[in-house]
Coordinates of N, CA, C and O in Angstrom, one line a residue:
M1 N 29.1 12.5 11.2 CA 29.1 11.1 11.6 C 30.0 10.4 10.6 O 29.9 10.6 9.4
N2 N 30.9 9.6 11.0 CA 31.8 8.9 10.1 C 31.1 7.7 9.4 O 30.1 7.3 9.9
K3 N 31.7 7.2 8.4 CA 31.1 6.1 7.5 C 30.8 4.9 8.3 O 29.8 4.3 8.2
S4 N 31.7 4.4 9.2 CA 31.5 3.2 10.0 C 30.4 3.3 10.9 O 29.6 2.4 11.1
K5 N 30.3 4.4 11.6 CA 29.1 4.7 12.5 C 27.8 4.7 11.8 O 26.8 4.2 12.2
E6 N 27.8 5.4 10.6 CA 26.6 5.5 9.8 C 26.2 4.1 9.3 O 25.0 3.7 9.3
K7 N 27.2 3.3 8.8 CA 26.9 1.9 8.4 C 26.4 1.1 9.5 O 25.4 0.3 9.3
H8 N 27.0 1.2 10.7 CA 26.5 0.4 11.9 C 25.1 0.8 12.2 O 24.2 0.0 12.5
S9 N 24.8 2.1 12.1 CA 23.4 2.6 12.5 C 22.4 2.1 11.5 O 21.3 1.6 11.9
K10 N 22.7 2.0 10.2 CA 21.8 1.5 9.2 C 21.6 0.0 9.4 O 20.5 -0.5 9.3
N11 N 22.7 -0.8 9.7 CA 22.6 -2.2 9.9 C 21.8 -2.5 11.1 O 21.0 -3.4 11.2
S12 N 22.0 -1.7 12.2 CA 21.2 -1.8 13.4 C 19.7 -1.6 13.2 O 18.9 -2.3 13.7
A13 N 19.4 -0.6 12.4 CA 18.0 -0.3 12.1 C 17.4 -1.5 11.3 O 16.2 -1.9 11.6
L14 N 18.1 -2.0 10.4 CA 17.6 -3.2 9.6 C 17.4 -4.4 10.5 O 16.5 -5.1 10.4
K15 N 18.4 -4.6 11.4 CA 18.2 -5.7 12.4 C 17.0 -5.5 13.3 O 16.3 -6.5 13.6
H16 N 16.8 -4.3 13.7 CA 15.6 -4.0 14.5 C 14.3 -4.3 13.7 O 13.4 -4.8 14.2
W17 N 14.4 -3.9 12.5 CA 13.2 -4.2 11.6 C 12.9 -5.7 11.5 O 11.8 -6.1 11.7
Y18 N 13.9 -6.5 11.3 CA 13.7 -7.9 11.2 C 13.2 -8.5 12.4 O 12.3 -9.3 12.4
W19 N 13.7 -8.1 13.6 CA 13.2 -8.6 14.8 C 11.8 -8.2 15.1 O 11.0 -9.1 15.4
F20 N 11.4 -7.0 14.8 CA 10.1 -6.5 15.1 C 9.0 -7.1 14.1 O 7.9 -7.4 14.5
V21 N 9.5 -7.3 12.9 CA 8.5 -7.8 11.9 C 8.2 -9.3 12.2 O 7.1 -9.7 11.8
I22 N 9.0 -10.0 12.9 CA 8.7 -11.3 13.3 C 8.0 -11.4 14.6 O 7.0 -12.1 14.8
F23 N 8.5 -10.6 15.6 CA 8.0 -10.6 16.9 C 6.5 -10.1 17.1 O 5.7 -10.8 17.7
W24 N 6.2 -9.0 16.4 CA 4.8 -8.5 16.6 C 3.7 -9.4 16.1 O 2.7 -9.6 16.8
P25 N 3.8 -9.9 14.9 CA 2.7 -10.8 14.4 C 2.6 -12.0 15.3 O 1.5 -12.5 15.6
L26 N 3.7 -12.6 15.8 CA 3.7 -13.8 16.7 C 2.9 -13.4 18.0 O 2.1 -14.1 18.5
L27 N 3.3 -12.2 18.5 CA 2.6 -11.7 19.7 C 1.1 -11.5 19.5 O 0.3 -11.8 20.4
C28 N 0.7 -11.0 18.3 CA -0.7 -10.8 18.0 C -1.4 -12.2 18.0 O -2.6 -12.3 18.4
F29 N -0.8 -13.2 17.5 CA -1.4 -14.5 17.5 C -1.5 -15.1 18.9 O -2.5 -15.7 19.3
V30 N -0.5 -14.7 19.8 CA -0.7 -15.1 21.2 C -1.8 -14.3 21.8 O -2.6 -14.9 22.6
F31 N -2.0 -13.0 21.5 CA -3.2 -12.3 21.9 C -4.5 -12.9 21.5 O -5.4 -13.1 22.3
A32 N -4.5 -13.4 20.2 CA -5.7 -14.0 19.7 C -6.0 -15.3 20.5 O -7.2 -15.6 20.9
G33 N -4.9 -16.1 20.8 CA -5.1 -17.3 21.7 C -5.6 -17.0 23.0 O -6.5 -17.7 23.6
I34 N -5.1 -15.9 23.6 CA -5.6 -15.5 24.9 C -7.1 -15.1 24.9 O -7.9 -15.5 25.7
I35 N -7.5 -14.3 23.8 CA -8.9 -13.9 23.6 C -9.8 -15.1 23.5 O -10.8 -15.2 24.1
I36 N -9.4 -16.1 22.7 CA -10.2 -17.3 22.4 C -10.3 -18.1 23.7 O -11.4 -18.7 24.0
G37 N -9.3 -18.1 24.5 CA -9.3 -18.9 25.8 C -10.1 -18.2 26.9 O -10.3 -18.9 27.9
Q38 N -10.5 -17.0 26.8 CA -11.2 -16.4 27.9 C -12.7 -16.7 27.8 O -13.4 -16.3 26.9
S39 N -13.1 -17.4 28.9 CA -14.5 -17.9 28.9 C -15.5 -16.8 29.2 O -16.7 -17.0 29.0
E40 N -15.0 -15.7 29.8 CA -16.0 -14.7 30.2 C -16.4 -13.8 29.0 O -17.4 -13.1 29.1
R41 N -15.8 -14.0 27.9 CA -16.2 -13.3 26.6 C -17.3 -14.2 25.9 O -17.1 -15.4 25.9
T42 N -18.3 -13.6 25.4 CA -19.2 -14.4 24.6 C -18.6 -14.8 23.3 O -17.5 -14.3 22.9
V43 N -19.2 -15.7 22.6 CA -18.6 -16.2 21.3 C -18.5 -15.1 20.3 O -17.5 -14.9 19.6
D44 N -19.5 -14.2 20.2 CA -19.5 -13.1 19.3 C -18.3 -12.1 19.7 O -17.6 -11.6 18.8
E45 N -18.1 -11.9 21.0 CA -17.0 -11.0 21.4 C -15.7 -11.7 21.1 O -14.7 -11.0 20.7
R46 N -15.6 -13.0 21.3 CA -14.3 -13.7 21.0 C -14.0 -13.5 19.5 O -12.8 -13.2 19.1
I47 N -15.0 -13.7 18.6 CA -14.8 -13.6 17.2 C -14.4 -12.2 16.8 O -13.4 -12.0 16.1
S48 N -15.1 -11.2 17.3 CA -14.9 -9.8 16.9 C -13.5 -9.4 17.5 O -12.8 -8.7 16.8
D49 N -13.2 -9.7 18.7 CA -12.0 -9.3 19.3 C -10.8 -10.0 18.6 O -9.7 -9.4 18.5
T50 N -10.9 -11.2 18.2 CA -9.9 -11.9 17.5 C -9.6 -11.3 16.2 O -8.5 -11.1 15.8
V51 N -10.7 -11.0 15.5 CA -10.6 -10.3 14.2 C -9.9 -9.0 14.4 O -9.0 -8.6 13.6
F52 N -10.3 -8.3 15.4 CA -9.7 -6.9 15.7 C -8.3 -7.0 16.0 O -7.5 -6.1 15.9
T53 N -7.8 -8.2 16.5 CA -6.4 -8.4 16.8 C -5.6 -8.9 15.6 O -4.5 -8.5 15.5
I54 N -6.2 -9.7 14.7 CA -5.4 -10.3 13.6 C -5.5 -9.4 12.4 O -4.5 -9.2 11.7
F55 N -6.7 -8.9 12.0 CA -6.9 -8.1 10.8 C -5.9 -6.9 10.7 O -5.4 -6.7 9.6
P56 N -5.6 -6.2 11.7 CA -4.7 -5.0 11.6 C -3.3 -5.4 11.2 O -2.5 -4.6 10.8
L57 N -2.9 -6.7 11.3 CA -1.6 -7.1 10.8 C -1.4 -6.9 9.4 O -0.3 -6.7 8.9
I58 N -2.5 -6.7 8.6 CA -2.3 -6.3 7.2 C -1.7 -4.9 7.1 O -0.8 -4.7 6.3
F59 N -2.3 -4.0 7.9 CA -1.7 -2.6 8.0 C -0.3 -2.7 8.5 O 0.6 -1.9 8.0
F60 N 0.0 -3.5 9.5 CA 1.3 -3.6 10.0 C 2.3 -4.1 8.9 O 3.4 -3.5 8.8
A61 N 1.9 -5.1 8.1 CA 2.7 -5.6 7.0 C 3.0 -4.5 6.0 O 4.1 -4.4 5.5
I62 N 1.9 -3.7 5.6 CA 2.1 -2.7 4.7 C 3.1 -1.6 5.2 O 4.1 -1.2 4.5
G63 N 2.9 -1.2 6.5 CA 3.8 -0.2 7.1 C 5.2 -0.7 7.2 O 6.2 0.0 6.9
M64 N 5.4 -2.0 7.5 CA 6.8 -2.5 7.7 C 7.4 -2.7 6.3 O 8.6 -2.6 6.2
S65 N 6.6 -3.0 5.3 CA 7.2 -3.1 3.9 C 7.7 -1.8 3.4 O 8.7 -1.7 2.8
I66 N 7.0 -0.7 3.8 CA 7.4 0.6 3.4 C 8.7 0.9 4.2 O 9.6 1.5 3.6
R67 N 8.7 0.6 5.5 CA 9.9 0.8 6.3 C 11.1 0.1 5.7 O 12.2 0.7 5.7
R68 N 10.9 -1.1 5.3 CA 12.0 -1.9 4.7 C 12.6 -1.2 3.5 O 13.8 -1.1 3.3
R69 N 11.6 -0.8 2.6 CA 12.1 -0.1 1.4 C 12.8 1.2 1.7 O 13.9 1.4 1.1
L70 N 12.4 1.9 2.7 CA 13.1 3.2 3.1 C 14.5 2.9 3.6 O 15.4 3.6 3.3
L71 N 14.6 1.8 4.4 CA 15.9 1.5 5.0 C 16.8 1.0 3.9 O 18.0 1.4 3.9
K72 N 16.3 0.2 3.0 CA 17.2 -0.3 1.9 C 17.6 0.9 1.0 O 18.8 0.9 0.6
E73 N 16.7 1.8 0.7 CA 17.1 3.0 -0.1 C 18.2 3.8 0.6 O 19.2 4.2 -0.1
R74 N 18.0 4.0 1.9 CA 19.0 4.8 2.6 C 20.3 4.1 2.7 O 21.4 4.7 2.8
E75 N 20.3 2.8 2.8 CA 21.5 2.0 2.9 C 22.3 2.0 1.6 O 23.5 2.1 1.6
N76 N 21.6 2.0 0.4 CA 22.3 1.9 -0.8 C 22.6 3.3 -1.5 O 23.6 3.4 -2.1
A77 N 21.7 4.2 -1.3 CA 21.9 5.5 -2.0 C 22.6 6.5 -1.0 O 22.0 6.9 0.0
I78 N 23.9 6.8 -1.2 CA 24.6 7.5 -0.2 C 25.3 8.8 -0.8 O 25.8 9.6 0.0
V79 N 25.2 9.0 -2.1 CA 25.9 10.2 -2.7 C 24.8 11.2 -2.9 O 23.8 11.0 -3.6
L80 N 25.0 12.4 -2.4 CA 24.1 13.5 -2.5 C 24.3 14.3 -3.8 O 25.5 14.6 -4.1
T81 N 23.3 14.7 -4.4 CA 23.3 15.5 -5.6 C 22.1 16.4 -5.6 O 21.2 16.2 -4.8
T82 N 22.0 17.3 -6.6 CA 20.8 18.1 -6.7 C 20.2 17.7 -8.0 O 20.8 17.5 -9.1
A83 N 18.9 17.5 -8.0 CA 18.1 17.0 -9.2 C 17.0 18.0 -9.5 O 16.5 18.7 -8.6
I84 N 16.6 18.0 -10.7 CA 15.4 18.9 -11.1 C 14.2 18.0 -11.2 O 14.3 16.8 -11.7
V85 N 13.1 18.5 -10.8 CA 11.8 17.7 -10.9 C 11.4 17.9 -12.4 O 11.0 19.0 -12.8
V86 N 11.4 16.9 -13.2 CA 11.0 16.9 -14.6 C 9.5 16.9 -14.7 O 8.9 17.7 -15.5
S87 N 8.8 16.1 -13.9 CA 7.4 16.1 -13.9 C 6.9 15.7 -12.5 O 7.6 15.0 -11.8
E88 N 5.7 16.1 -12.2 CA 5.1 15.7 -11.0 C 4.8 14.2 -10.9 O 4.5 13.6 -9.9
G89 N 4.8 13.6 -12.1 CA 4.6 12.1 -12.2 C 3.4 11.7 -12.9 O 2.4 12.5 -13.0
R90 N 3.4 10.5 -13.3 CA 2.2 10.0 -14.0 C 1.1 9.9 -12.9 O 1.4 9.6 -11.7
R91 N -0.1 10.2 -13.3 CA -1.2 10.2 -12.3 C -2.0 8.9 -12.5 O -2.6 8.8 -13.5
Q92 N -1.9 8.0 -11.6 CA -2.7 6.8 -11.7 C -3.9 7.0 -10.8 O -3.8 7.5 -9.7
R93 N -5.1 6.7 -11.3 CA -6.3 6.9 -10.6 C -6.6 5.6 -9.8 O -6.6 4.5 -10.4
T94 N -6.9 5.8 -8.6 CA -7.3 4.7 -7.7 C -8.7 5.1 -7.2 O -8.7 5.9 -6.2
G95 N -9.7 4.7 -7.8 CA -11.0 5.2 -7.4 C -11.1 6.7 -7.9 O -10.9 7.0 -9.0
R96 N -11.3 7.6 -6.9 CA -11.4 9.0 -7.2 C -10.0 9.7 -6.9 O -9.9 10.9 -7.3
N97 N -9.1 9.0 -6.3 CA -7.8 9.6 -5.9 C -6.8 9.5 -7.0 O -6.8 8.5 -7.8
K98 N -5.9 10.5 -7.1 CA -4.8 10.5 -8.0 C -3.5 10.1 -7.2 O -3.4 10.6 -6.1
I99 N -2.6 9.4 -7.8 CA -1.4 9.1 -7.1 C -0.3 9.6 -8.0 O -0.2 9.4 -9.2
Y100 N 0.6 10.4 -7.4 CA 1.7 11.0 -8.1 C 3.0 10.3 -7.9 O 3.4 10.0 -6.8
F101 N 3.7 10.1 -9.0 CA 5.1 9.4 -9.0 C 6.0 10.4 -9.7 O 6.2 10.4 -10.9
P102 N 6.6 11.3 -8.9 CA 7.5 12.3 -9.5 C 8.7 11.8 -10.3 O 9.2 10.7 -10.0
E103 N 9.1 12.5 -11.3 CA 10.2 12.1 -12.1 C 11.3 13.1 -12.0 O 11.0 14.3 -12.0
F104 N 12.5 12.7 -11.8 CA 13.7 13.5 -11.6 C 14.8 13.4 -12.6 O 14.9 12.3 -13.2
E105 N 15.6 14.4 -12.8 CA 16.7 14.3 -13.7 C 17.9 14.9 -13.0 O 17.8 15.9 -12.3
F106 N 19.0 14.1 -13.0 CA 20.3 14.6 -12.4 C 21.4 14.1 -13.2 O 21.3 13.2 -14.1
Q107 N 22.6 14.6 -12.9 CA 23.8 14.2 -13.7 C 24.9 13.6 -12.8 O 25.1 14.1 -11.7
V108 N 25.4 12.5 -13.3 CA 26.5 11.8 -12.6 C 27.6 11.6 -13.7 O 27.4 10.9 -14.7
N109 N 28.8 12.1 -13.4 CA 30.0 11.9 -14.3 C 29.6 12.3 -15.8 O 30.0 11.5 -16.7
G110 N 28.9 13.3 -16.0 CA 28.5 13.8 -17.3 C 27.4 13.0 -18.0 O 27.0 13.3 -19.1
I111 N 26.8 12.0 -17.3 CA 25.7 11.3 -17.8 C 24.4 11.7 -17.1 O 24.4 11.8 -15.9
N112 N 23.4 12.1 -18.0 CA 22.1 12.4 -17.4 C 21.3 11.2 -17.1 O 21.2 10.3 -17.9
Y113 N 20.7 11.2 -15.9 CA 19.8 10.1 -15.5 C 18.4 10.7 -15.3 O 18.3 11.8 -14.7
R114 N 17.4 10.0 -15.8 CA 16.0 10.4 -15.6 C 15.4 9.2 -14.8 O 15.3 8.1 -15.4
V115 N 14.9 9.5 -13.6 CA 14.4 8.4 -12.8 C 13.0 8.8 -12.2 O 12.7 10.0 -12.1
M116 N 12.2 7.8 -12.0 CA 10.9 8.0 -11.4 C 10.8 7.4 -10.0 O 11.4 6.3 -9.8
S117 N 10.1 8.1 -9.2 CA 10.0 7.6 -7.8 C 9.2 6.3 -7.7 O 8.3 6.1 -8.4
S118 N 9.7 5.4 -6.9 CA 9.1 4.1 -6.8 C 7.9 4.2 -5.8 O 7.0 3.3 -5.9
G119 N 7.9 5.2 -4.9 CA 6.7 5.3 -4.0 C 5.9 6.5 -4.5 O 6.4 7.6 -4.8
G120 N 4.6 6.3 -4.6 CA 3.7 7.3 -4.9 C 3.0 7.9 -3.7 O 3.1 7.4 -2.6
S121 N 2.4 9.1 -4.0 CA 1.7 9.7 -2.9 C 0.4 10.3 -3.5 O 0.3 10.6 -4.6
G122 N -0.6 10.5 -2.6 CA -1.8 11.1 -3.0 C -1.7 12.6 -3.1 O -2.7 13.3 -3.4
F123 N -0.6 13.2 -2.7 CA -0.3 14.6 -2.7 C 0.8 14.9 -3.6 O 1.7 14.1 -3.8
Q124 N 0.7 16.1 -4.2 CA 1.8 16.5 -5.1 C 2.9 17.2 -4.2 O 2.8 18.3 -3.8
L125 N 3.9 16.4 -3.8 CA 4.9 16.8 -2.9 C 6.0 17.7 -3.5 O 6.6 18.4 -2.8
V126 N 6.2 17.6 -4.8 CA 7.1 18.4 -5.5 C 6.5 18.9 -6.8 O 5.5 18.3 -7.3
K127 N 7.0 20.0 -7.3 CA 6.5 20.6 -8.5 C 7.5 20.6 -9.6 O 8.7 20.7 -9.4
S128 N 7.1 20.5 -10.9 CA 8.0 20.6 -12.0 C 8.8 21.9 -11.9 O 8.4 22.9 -11.6
G129 N 10.1 21.7 -12.2 CA 11.1 22.8 -12.2 C 11.7 23.0 -10.8 O 12.7 23.7 -10.7
D130 N 11.3 22.4 -9.8 CA 11.9 22.5 -8.4 C 13.2 21.8 -8.5 O 13.4 20.7 -9.1
W131 N 14.2 22.3 -7.7 CA 15.5 21.7 -7.5 C 15.4 21.0 -6.1 O 15.1 21.7 -5.2
I132 N 15.8 19.8 -6.0 CA 15.7 19.1 -4.8 C 16.9 18.2 -4.5 O 17.7 17.9 -5.4
D133 N 17.1 17.9 -3.2 CA 18.2 17.0 -2.9 C 17.8 15.6 -3.3 O 16.7 15.2 -3.1
L134 N 18.8 14.8 -3.8 CA 18.5 13.4 -4.2 C 19.8 12.6 -3.8 O 20.9 13.1 -4.1
Y135 N 19.6 11.5 -3.2 CA 20.8 10.6 -2.9 C 20.7 9.4 -3.9 O 19.6 8.9 -4.1
Y136 N 21.8 9.1 -4.4 CA 21.9 8.0 -5.4 C 23.0 7.0 -5.0 O 23.9 7.3 -4.3
N137 N 22.9 5.8 -5.6 CA 23.9 4.8 -5.4 C 25.0 5.0 -6.4 O 24.7 5.1 -7.6
P138 N 26.3 5.2 -6.0 CA 27.3 5.5 -6.9 C 27.6 4.4 -7.9 O 28.0 4.6 -9.0
E139 N 27.3 3.1 -7.6 CA 27.4 2.0 -8.5 C 26.3 1.9 -9.5 O 26.5 1.3 -10.6
N140 N 25.1 2.3 -9.1 CA 24.0 2.3 -10.0 C 23.1 3.5 -9.7 O 22.2 3.4 -8.8
P141 N 23.3 4.6 -10.4 CA 22.5 5.8 -10.1 C 21.0 5.7 -10.3 O 20.3 6.6 -9.9
Q142 N 20.6 4.6 -10.9 CA 19.1 4.4 -11.0 C 18.5 4.1 -9.6 O 17.3 4.2 -9.5
L143 N 19.3 3.7 -8.6 CA 18.8 3.5 -7.3 C 19.0 4.7 -6.5 O 20.2 5.2 -6.3
F144 N 17.9 5.3 -6.0 CA 18.0 6.7 -5.4 C 16.9 6.8 -4.4 O 16.0 6.0 -4.3
Y145 N 17.0 7.9 -3.6 CA 15.9 8.3 -2.8 C 15.9 9.8 -2.7 O 17.0 10.5 -2.8
V146 N 14.8 10.4 -2.4 CA 14.6 11.8 -2.2 C 14.1 12.0 -0.8 O 13.0 11.5 -0.4
P147 N 14.9 12.8 0.0 CA 14.5 13.0 1.4 C 13.1 13.5 1.6 O 12.4 13.1 2.5
V148 N 12.6 14.4 0.7 CA 11.3 15.0 0.8 C 10.2 13.9 0.7 O 9.3 13.9 1.5
L149 N 10.4 13.0 -0.3 CA 9.5 11.9 -0.4 C 9.6 10.9 0.7 O 8.6 10.3 1.1
Q150 N 10.8 10.7 1.1 CA 11.0 9.7 2.2 C 10.3 10.1 3.5 O 9.8 9.3 4.2
R151 N 10.3 11.4 3.8 CA 9.6 11.9 5.0 C 8.2 11.6 4.9 O 7.5 11.2 5.9
Y152 N 7.6 11.8 3.8 CA 6.1 11.4 3.6 C 5.9 9.9 3.7 O 5.0 9.5 4.5
D153 N 6.7 9.1 3.1 CA 6.6 7.7 3.2 C 6.8 7.2 4.6 O 6.2 6.3 5.1
N154 N 7.7 7.9 5.3 CA 8.0 7.5 6.7 C 6.8 7.8 7.6 O 6.4 7.0 8.4
R155 N 6.1 8.9 7.4 CA 4.9 9.2 8.1 C 3.8 8.2 7.8 O 3.1 7.7 8.7
C156 N 3.7 7.8 6.5 CA 2.7 6.8 6.2 C 3.0 5.4 6.8 O 2.1 4.7 7.3
S157 N 4.3 5.0 6.8 CA 4.7 3.8 7.5 C 4.4 3.8 9.0 O 3.9 2.8 9.5
H158 N 4.6 5.0 9.6 CA 4.3 5.1 11.0 C 2.8 4.9 11.3 O 2.3 4.3 12.2
L159 N 2.0 5.5 10.4 CA 0.5 5.4 10.5 C 0.1 4.0 10.4 O -0.7 3.5 11.2
Y160 N 0.5 3.3 9.3 CA 0.1 1.9 9.1 C 0.6 1.0 10.2 O -0.1 0.1 10.7
C161 N 1.9 1.2 10.7 CA 2.4 0.4 11.8 C 1.6 0.7 13.1 O 1.4 -0.2 13.8
G162 N 1.3 1.9 13.3 CA 0.5 2.3 14.4 C -0.8 1.6 14.5 O -1.2 1.2 15.6
I163 N -1.5 1.6 13.4 CA -2.8 0.9 13.3 C -2.6 -0.6 13.6 O -3.3 -1.2 14.4
G164 N -1.5 -1.2 13.0 CA -1.2 -2.6 13.2 C -0.7 -2.9 14.6 O -0.8 -4.1 15.0
I165 N -0.3 -1.9 15.4 CA 0.1 -2.1 16.8 C -1.0 -1.8 17.8 O -1.3 -2.5 18.7
L166 N -1.7 -0.7 17.5 CA -2.7 -0.2 18.5 C -4.0 -1.1 18.5 O -4.5 -1.5 19.5
F167 N -4.5 -1.5 17.3 CA -5.7 -2.2 17.2 C -5.6 -3.6 17.9 O -6.6 -4.0 18.5
P168 N -4.6 -4.4 17.7 CA -4.5 -5.6 18.4 C -4.5 -5.5 19.9 O -5.1 -6.3 20.7
L169 N -3.9 -4.4 20.4 CA -4.0 -4.1 21.9 C -5.4 -3.8 22.3 O -5.9 -4.2 23.4
I170 N -6.2 -3.1 21.4 CA -7.6 -2.8 21.7 C -8.4 -4.1 21.8 O -9.2 -4.3 22.6
G171 N -8.1 -5.0 20.8 CA -8.8 -6.3 20.8 C -8.5 -7.1 22.0 O -9.4 -7.7 22.6
L172 N -7.2 -7.0 22.5 CA -6.9 -7.8 23.7 C -7.6 -7.2 25.0 O -8.0 -8.0 25.8
F173 N -7.6 -5.9 25.0 CA -8.2 -5.3 26.2 C -9.7 -4.8 26.0 O -10.2 -4.0 26.7
A174 N -10.3 -5.4 25.0 CA -11.7 -5.1 24.7 C -12.7 -5.3 25.9 O -13.5 -4.4 26.1
P175 N -12.6 -6.3 26.7 CA -13.5 -6.4 27.8 C -13.4 -5.3 28.8 O -14.4 -4.7 29.3
Q176 N -12.2 -4.9 29.1 CA -12.0 -3.7 30.0 C -12.5 -2.4 29.4 O -13.1 -1.6 30.0
L177 N -12.3 -2.3 28.1 CA -12.8 -1.1 27.4 C -14.3 -1.1 27.3 O -14.9 0.0 27.5
R178 N -14.9 -2.3 27.1 CA -16.4 -2.3 27.1 C -17.0 -2.0 28.5 O -17.9 -1.2 28.6
S179 N -16.3 -2.5 29.5 CA -16.8 -2.1 30.9 C -16.6 -0.7 31.2 O -17.5 0.0 31.8
L180 N -15.5 -0.1 30.7 CA -15.3 1.3 30.9 C -16.3 2.2 30.2 O -16.9 3.1 30.8
F181 N -16.6 1.8 29.0 CA -17.6 2.6 28.2 C -19.0 2.4 28.7 O -19.8 3.3 28.7
S182 N -19.3 1.2 29.2 CA -20.7 1.0 29.8 C -20.8 1.7 31.1 O -21.9 2.2 31.5
F183 N -19.7 1.8 31.8 CA -19.7 2.6 33.1 C -19.9 4.1 32.8 O -20.6 4.8 33.6
L184 N -19.3 4.6 31.7 CA -19.4 6.0 31.4 C -20.8 6.3 30.8 O -21.3 7.5 30.9
S185 N -21.5 5.3 30.3 CA -22.9 5.6 29.7 C -23.9 5.8 30.7 O -24.0 5.4 31.8

């Protein structure tokens, strides 16, 4: 793919991101208005269905912020190199879980750069001593991304966005789902 098509593709993805990040929350608030306006739902059902429609927007926001970071990284870091994994990363404890932020070392024009991943994961995705592909920004090699880590972050963003999209729809169609489950019981 040539540079102009690749640049257009990245700009198009970012434009779609902007459109969706504004459209979906507004639509969820419309869903909440529809739920509140339905007289056949009890007050408790209206409250719970509205919360079920609005609360998942937090997950949607997290997923979309991850998506934005990934798109920005891919837009700026365009030069491929091979880097060595210096360490699996500092381990921050969140409750019982450990979060890994791998550290990489690579060379650009005879200068060694040592960088740490901005996105952490609960899994050790790379091991010390591994050689991996790394894309960096030619103007500022401190801006980089690692495709292996981006795939993991991409899956996480899809999961968070999926929750933020699916649950409001469940809240909107809750009366139909309740009647379906009462029919099955």
